[in-house]
C-alpha cells in the first residue's frame, strides 16, 4: 500500500473517532449548564471590574502626564485661554471625558471647561488633604447623575517624583451616563445599574462596586447583574471542548506517530542523515523500496553520485584551466587558483570587481561588444583574448564563455573557461619578426656559414630593424 493511501486511511479513522468522542463530551458538558452559569457570573463580574480598572488606569496616566508639566504650572498661576484651547480642550473628545478643571495651590478654581451638552458642575476640594496630596479618584452625585473625578497635584518637569509641594491641582471628570453603561455591557456582556447610597439595598445584587467621595465616604454603588445567555454558555462550552479536543487529539497523534514511525519518520531520518553527511549508505536499502520515500531516496542517491562526479570534473578543470564566474553585470563572483596565478591579482582584489580589471587596452571595445551580444542571446562565445596582468605584462588565453540559466530560463551568470596560449603567441611574434626582416632562420644561417669557402661574419644588433622596415 502506498504511503499516501495509508495516511489517508489512518487519518480518516482517527478523525472519526475524535469527532465521536468530542460529541460525547459536548453532551456531558451540556448537563452541567447551571454550574457553568454560576461560574461565569463570577468571571464576567471580574472582567467588568477589570475593564473599570483599566479605564481608570488610562485616565489616571493621562492626568499624571498633564500634571507634570512646566506649562501646566504656568497655566495654574496665569491661565491662558489660547493655550488651554490647544492643549486641554481636545482632551474632551480624545479621551471621552466631560469636565476639565485647574485649581491653584489654595484650591481656588482658575479654569474650567465643559462642552455645552453638560451643565457646569464644580467639585469641592476642601476635603483634600494638602499634607501629602496624591492622585485621588472620587465620585459625586449631582442632579441624579454620577460624576467620576480624577485629581492629581501639579508639579514641574524637574519634580517627576512629586516630592515637592504641589503647585496646583489638575482635575478631569466624566459623567457615568447611560451610554457609558451600554458600552460596558457591550465589552463585558454584563449589565450594571448605578444606585446612590441612600437607595441601595444590601441584598439587591450579589455583585457591586462601591463609589467613594473625596473624603472616602461611600456615596453610591454600581450594581452588577448577569443574565445567563446562550452565547455565554456556548463560549464556556467551547473552551471545555477545546481543552478536551486538545487532549484527545494529542492521544490521537500519539497513536498516529506510533503507527507511522517506521513508515515515515525512520525513512525521513535516513534521508536527512544522507543529505547531511553525504554518506549514501544510509539510503541504499531505502532506495530499493517501492514507495514514494523509496523513490525519493533513489533520486537522492543518483543525485549525490552525479554531484560527486561533477565535483571530480571541477577539480580536474580547476587544476588545468583558468576559470572565473561573473554575474549578469560582469562582476567577478568566483576565480580559481589558476586565474589568480596568471593574472597576478589576489582573490580579494578580484572578487567584486568588473572583469575588465584584466582587459588589455590593445583589445578594441567593438570586440567585447560583439562578445556581449552573443552572450546576451544565450549562446556561448569562443575566441582568443589578450589580457593584462597586474604588473602590466600581457598574456593570451583561449576562452569559452557560457551563460548559466535559472530554472525559468533567465540568464543568471556567466562561466568562463580558458587555456593559456601565451607561448604560442610569443613564438608567432618571433616568427613575424623574422619574416619582417626578410632573414632566414638561425639554423639556415649556421648551415650557410659552414658551407662557405671563405666566410666573413659580422654581428649586428637588429632589435630595431622591425621599426625601420615599417617606415
XYZ file of C-alpha atoms in Angstrom:
471
model
C 0.000 0.000 0.000
C 1.298 3.433 -0.898
C 2.138 5.815 1.946
C -0.456 8.385 0.843
C -3.254 5.781 0.953
C -2.113 4.522 4.341
C -2.077 8.007 5.813
C -5.489 8.782 4.321
C -6.964 5.656 5.891
C -5.498 6.224 9.356
C -6.262 9.957 9.310
C -9.910 9.359 8.414
C -10.247 6.682 11.091
C -8.677 8.849 13.790
C -10.755 11.882 12.854
C -13.977 9.843 13.044
C -13.058 8.534 16.481
C -12.138 12.052 17.627
C -15.442 13.512 16.408
C -17.405 10.798 18.230
C -15.520 11.482 21.459
C -15.980 15.270 21.130
C -19.726 14.891 20.632
C -19.867 12.689 23.736
C -18.030 15.330 25.737
C -20.382 18.015 24.414
C -23.463 16.181 25.678
C -21.780 15.597 29.026
C -20.932 19.276 29.397
C -24.439 20.341 28.465
C -25.811 18.706 31.613
C -23.574 20.974 33.713
C -25.037 24.185 32.319
C -26.207 25.569 35.666
C -22.814 25.130 37.273
C -21.147 26.848 34.341
C -23.539 29.788 34.566
C -22.700 30.314 38.241
C -19.001 30.258 37.454
C -19.493 32.600 34.530
C -21.237 35.137 36.782
C -18.051 35.455 38.782
C -15.899 35.503 35.649
C -17.976 38.199 33.913
C -18.035 40.379 37.025
C -14.261 40.094 37.345
C -13.958 41.068 33.709
C -16.298 44.012 34.311
C -14.224 45.103 37.290
C -11.012 44.716 35.272
C -12.378 46.936 32.486
C -13.281 49.610 35.042
C -9.770 49.372 36.482
C -8.238 49.574 33.012
C -10.194 52.719 32.144
C -9.249 54.196 35.478
C -5.568 53.421 34.845
C -5.700 55.000 31.399
C -7.275 58.264 32.572
C -5.013 58.286 35.633
C -1.946 58.125 33.377
C -3.309 60.957 31.242
C -3.935 63.134 34.294
C -0.486 62.257 35.656
C 1.227 63.157 32.385
C -0.553 66.503 32.126
C 0.072 67.380 35.782
C 3.875 67.032 35.499
C 4.427 69.854 33.053
C 6.030 73.268 33.382
C 3.449 74.761 31.046
C 0.676 73.463 33.305
C 2.380 75.104 36.291
C 2.432 78.413 34.424
C -1.198 77.955 33.420
C -2.274 77.366 37.042
C -0.745 80.723 38.017
C -1.654 82.636 34.866
C -4.418 80.977 32.805
C -4.063 81.390 29.054
C -7.245 80.502 27.167
C -5.404 80.168 23.874
C -3.050 77.608 25.437
C -5.937 75.696 27.015
C -7.784 75.585 23.714
C -4.803 73.899 22.046
C -3.741 71.622 24.897
C -6.647 70.965 27.279
C -9.906 71.220 25.364
C -9.001 68.424 22.875
C -8.943 66.011 25.846
C -12.751 66.103 25.971
C -13.124 64.336 22.646
C -9.874 62.388 22.596
C -10.281 60.705 25.989
C -14.092 60.855 26.256
C -14.236 62.976 29.428
C -16.818 65.596 30.405
C -15.065 68.252 32.506
C -11.604 69.775 32.927
C -10.617 71.859 35.979
C -7.438 73.601 37.123
C -7.029 74.791 40.731
C -4.348 76.817 42.465
C -2.392 75.574 45.444
C -5.057 77.150 47.669
C -7.736 75.026 45.885
C -9.106 78.053 44.074
C -10.669 77.280 40.703
C -8.878 79.215 37.944
C -10.055 77.305 34.894
C -12.888 75.004 33.920
C -14.149 73.644 30.647
C -17.098 71.515 29.673
C -18.932 71.112 26.379
C -22.364 72.636 26.025
C -24.008 69.236 26.299
C -23.229 69.061 30.031
C -24.226 71.622 32.681
C -21.339 73.065 34.642
C -20.601 71.417 37.963
C -17.617 72.290 40.167
C -16.297 69.734 42.663
C -15.422 70.892 46.169
C -11.800 70.166 47.102
C -11.998 71.286 50.736
C -11.812 67.689 51.920
C -8.490 67.173 50.099
C -5.502 66.849 52.415
C -2.660 69.142 51.364
C -0.032 67.499 53.594
C 0.716 64.621 51.265
C -1.507 65.269 48.229
C -1.512 62.368 45.779
C -3.677 61.099 42.994
C -7.318 60.765 44.013
C -10.291 59.142 42.345
C -13.653 60.152 43.795
C -17.331 60.293 42.871
C -20.100 62.836 43.391
C -23.816 62.735 42.578
C -25.418 65.824 41.071
C -28.937 66.149 39.653
C -29.337 62.377 39.563
C -26.077 61.834 37.668
C -22.848 60.361 38.940
C -19.594 62.126 38.053
C -16.244 60.360 38.331
C -13.308 62.690 39.080
C -9.565 62.130 38.701
C -7.353 64.574 40.626
C -3.575 64.966 40.519
C -1.286 67.612 42.079
C 0.556 69.783 39.562
C 4.372 69.682 39.569
C 7.117 70.942 37.293
C 9.109 68.783 34.891
C 12.014 68.582 37.326
C 9.808 67.172 40.098
C 8.779 63.985 38.329
C 8.727 62.053 41.626
C 6.269 64.602 43.102
C 8.357 65.105 46.212
C 7.937 68.872 46.313
C 4.990 70.989 47.258
C 2.141 70.891 44.718
C 1.852 73.994 42.538
C -1.818 73.457 41.824
C -4.328 70.713 41.078
C -5.500 69.238 37.792
C -8.917 67.560 37.760
C -10.703 65.642 34.996
C -14.295 64.474 35.329
C -16.594 62.259 33.320
C -20.306 61.526 33.664
C -21.251 57.880 34.140
C -24.341 58.107 31.959
C -26.423 55.535 30.133
C -24.048 55.485 27.159
C -21.170 54.566 29.490
C -23.008 51.561 30.920
C -24.193 50.455 27.477
C -20.595 50.424 26.308
C -19.545 48.433 29.380
C -22.277 45.899 28.669
C -21.065 45.584 25.091
C -17.496 44.944 26.233
C -18.145 42.629 29.205
C -21.546 41.118 28.303
C -22.772 42.065 31.801
C -25.461 44.598 32.785
C -24.964 47.169 35.555
C -27.015 49.791 37.383
C -25.957 52.993 39.176
C -27.512 53.467 42.644
C -26.972 56.195 45.266
C -26.004 55.021 48.727
C -29.317 56.095 50.252
C -31.253 53.941 47.779
C -29.019 50.877 47.978
C -30.447 47.638 49.338
C -27.817 45.262 50.756
C -29.165 42.116 49.069
C -30.340 43.711 45.833
C -27.387 42.447 43.786
C -24.782 39.759 44.513
C -22.003 41.817 42.913
C -21.389 45.549 43.226
C -18.635 48.201 43.185
C -18.530 50.867 45.895
C -18.124 54.516 44.888
C -16.271 56.786 47.347
C -16.221 60.546 47.747
C -13.150 62.738 48.219
C -13.455 62.149 51.981
C -13.604 58.349 51.415
C -17.313 58.102 52.227
C -19.455 55.667 50.249
C -21.801 57.740 48.089
C -23.099 55.073 45.724
C -22.774 51.666 44.101
C -22.510 50.128 40.662
C -24.698 47.050 40.962
C -23.888 44.236 38.572
C -26.492 41.834 37.274
C -25.812 38.904 34.981
C -28.354 37.392 32.655
C -27.356 33.892 31.532
C -27.203 33.941 27.748
C -26.858 31.030 25.386
C -23.826 32.729 23.879
C -22.028 32.715 27.221
C -22.784 29.072 27.758
C -21.618 28.170 24.268
C -18.420 30.162 24.773
C -17.679 28.344 28.011
C -18.588 25.055 26.403
C -16.269 25.777 23.504
C -13.396 26.341 25.929
C -14.060 22.997 27.561
C -14.390 21.298 24.205
C -11.171 22.902 23.035
C -9.298 21.574 26.060
C -10.837 18.149 25.682
C -10.150 18.243 21.978
C -6.503 19.057 22.553
C -6.138 16.129 24.919
C -7.922 13.766 22.574
C -6.007 14.972 19.554
C -2.756 14.574 21.486
C -3.643 10.967 22.173
C -4.709 10.502 18.579
C -1.483 11.943 17.229
C 0.495 9.770 19.639
C -1.221 6.701 18.221
C -0.692 8.041 14.737
C 3.002 8.533 15.489
C 3.400 5.007 16.799
C 1.636 3.589 13.758
C 3.644 5.536 11.216
C 7.042 5.740 12.868
C 8.634 3.018 10.782
C 6.752 4.014 7.650
C 7.554 7.720 7.677
C 9.825 9.087 10.385
C 12.598 6.479 10.112
C 12.943 6.857 6.307
C 12.899 10.643 6.623
C 15.642 10.412 9.268
C 17.767 8.243 6.975
C 17.258 10.647 4.067
C 18.173 13.583 6.310
C 21.361 11.875 7.543
C 22.338 11.012 3.979
C 21.963 14.642 2.925
C 23.823 15.972 5.988
C 26.758 13.547 5.964
C 26.717 12.735 2.223
C 27.121 9.064 3.145
C 24.879 7.156 0.762
C 24.973 4.004 2.905
C 22.054 5.447 4.892
C 19.671 5.188 1.953
C 20.919 2.273 -0.150
C 18.338 -0.119 1.297
C 15.606 2.534 1.340
C 16.187 3.434 -2.316
C 15.166 -0.094 -3.313
C 11.691 0.131 -1.715
C 8.665 0.529 -3.958
C 7.023 3.602 -2.396
C 7.273 7.388 -2.538
C 10.065 7.677 0.037
C 11.957 4.898 -1.713
C 11.706 6.824 -4.973
C 12.936 9.973 -3.228
C 15.862 8.069 -1.725
C 16.687 6.625 -5.163
C 16.666 10.102 -6.718
C 18.876 11.445 -3.917
C 21.251 8.514 -4.397
C 21.550 9.246 -8.126
C 21.854 12.985 -7.487
C 24.665 12.582 -4.959
C 26.577 10.275 -7.279
C 26.244 12.767 -10.125
C 27.192 15.589 -7.789
C 30.310 13.734 -6.697
C 31.220 13.105 -10.332
C 30.730 16.791 -11.135
C 32.981 17.754 -8.230
C 35.690 15.484 -9.611
C 35.279 17.128 -13.010
C 35.519 20.516 -11.349
C 38.760 19.578 -9.606
C 40.239 18.433 -12.909
C 39.132 21.615 -14.681
C 40.388 23.860 -11.867
C 43.732 22.091 -11.914
C 44.350 22.501 -15.650
C 42.332 25.520 -16.781
C 41.699 29.125 -15.860
C 38.145 29.532 -14.533
C 36.116 32.553 -13.485
C 32.458 33.333 -12.921
C 30.620 36.663 -13.097
C 27.098 37.880 -12.512
C 24.914 39.394 -15.235
C 26.650 42.765 -14.841
C 30.136 41.333 -15.344
C 31.160 41.483 -11.671
C 33.520 38.662 -10.700
C 31.995 36.225 -8.185
C 34.458 33.311 -8.434
C 38.045 32.684 -9.588
C 40.166 29.559 -9.277
C 43.840 29.387 -8.341
C 44.976 29.286 -11.975
C 43.243 32.611 -12.643
C 44.900 34.164 -9.598
C 48.331 32.892 -10.648
C 48.255 34.071 -14.250
C 46.657 37.475 -13.515
C 48.930 38.371 -10.614
C 45.989 39.607 -8.540
C 44.905 38.186 -5.201
C 41.477 36.660 -4.740
C 40.372 39.626 -2.624
C 41.429 42.024 -5.391
C 39.377 40.144 -7.984
C 36.107 39.214 -6.235
C 33.563 42.001 -6.555
C 35.463 43.785 -9.359
C 34.375 44.053 -13.010
C 36.057 41.603 -15.354
C 37.720 44.419 -17.279
C 40.286 44.535 -14.469
C 42.365 42.179 -16.677
C 41.346 43.721 -20.016
C 44.269 44.725 -22.221
C 43.990 48.187 -23.838
C 45.064 46.725 -27.207
C 41.746 44.885 -27.478
C 39.155 47.142 -29.160
C 35.810 47.882 -27.490
C 33.958 46.514 -30.528
C 35.449 43.103 -29.783
C 33.788 42.993 -26.349
C 30.532 44.442 -27.660
C 30.193 41.586 -30.141
C 31.013 39.148 -27.359
C 28.313 40.587 -25.065
C 25.722 40.500 -27.834
C 26.324 36.792 -28.372
C 26.194 36.003 -24.654
C 23.014 38.032 -24.074
C 21.325 35.905 -26.714
C 22.052 32.857 -24.559
C 24.781 31.455 -26.807
C 28.361 30.537 -25.808
C 31.270 32.594 -27.107
C 34.624 31.162 -28.181
C 37.792 33.008 -29.032
C 41.249 34.195 -28.024
C 41.589 37.213 -25.737
C 44.627 39.269 -24.899
C 44.650 40.141 -21.175
C 46.884 42.208 -18.931
C 48.451 41.109 -15.650
C 48.659 43.233 -12.527
C 52.300 44.109 -13.368
C 51.248 45.362 -16.821
C 52.523 42.425 -18.857
C 50.204 40.695 -21.297
C 49.109 37.109 -21.778
C 46.814 35.290 -24.210
C 44.031 32.873 -23.327
C 41.837 30.682 -25.487
C 38.410 31.140 -23.922
C 34.924 29.742 -23.966
C 32.309 31.759 -22.102
C 28.912 30.223 -21.384
C 25.758 31.788 -19.930
C 24.238 29.972 -16.936
C 20.446 29.957 -16.677
C 17.877 29.878 -13.870
C 15.037 27.360 -13.785
C 12.890 29.991 -15.501
C 15.269 30.209 -18.446
C 16.684 33.610 -17.476
C 20.426 34.285 -17.631
C 21.758 34.239 -14.086
C 25.550 34.432 -14.539
C 28.441 33.647 -16.891
C 31.153 30.998 -16.587
C 34.456 31.328 -18.459
C 36.993 28.517 -19.015
C 40.375 29.447 -20.502
C 43.673 27.926 -21.577
C 46.936 29.841 -21.546
C 48.235 30.154 -25.119
C 50.825 32.865 -24.431
C 53.740 30.625 -25.527
C 52.095 30.080 -28.884
C 51.667 33.800 -29.439
C 55.266 34.520 -28.366
C 56.527 32.079 -30.999
C 54.165 33.627 -33.543
C 55.506 37.107 -32.790
C 59.093 35.825 -33.125
C 58.253 34.305 -36.483
C 56.640 37.569 -37.602
C 59.822 39.458 -36.643
C 61.954 37.128 -38.747
C 59.628 37.485 -41.717
C 59.611 41.258 -41.393
C 63.430 41.313 -41.522
C 63.388 39.001 -44.537
C 66.149 36.960 -42.851
C 66.444 33.162 -42.796
C 66.331 31.356 -39.556
C 69.421 30.806 -37.377
C 69.724 27.187 -38.406
C 69.898 28.161 -42.047
C 72.417 30.892 -41.186
C 74.737 28.434 -39.419
C 74.483 25.978 -42.318
C 75.469 28.728 -44.799
C 78.486 29.660 -42.706
C 79.694 26.041 -42.550
C 79.332 25.564 -46.312
C 81.078 28.835 -47.275
C 84.680 28.543 -48.567
C 85.872 31.876 -47.227
C 83.266 33.087 -44.742
C 83.219 36.543 -43.301
C 80.961 37.158 -40.322
C 79.619 40.429 -38.982
C 77.426 40.614 -35.868
C 74.760 43.341 -35.932
C 72.094 44.362 -33.405
C 68.837 44.030 -35.361
C 66.434 44.590 -32.466
C 65.128 47.811 -34.010
C 65.103 46.688 -37.663
C 61.360 45.980 -37.485
C 60.627 49.612 -36.767
C 62.904 50.642 -39.659
C 61.184 48.214 -42.041
C 57.792 49.621 -41.223
C 58.866 53.110 -42.360
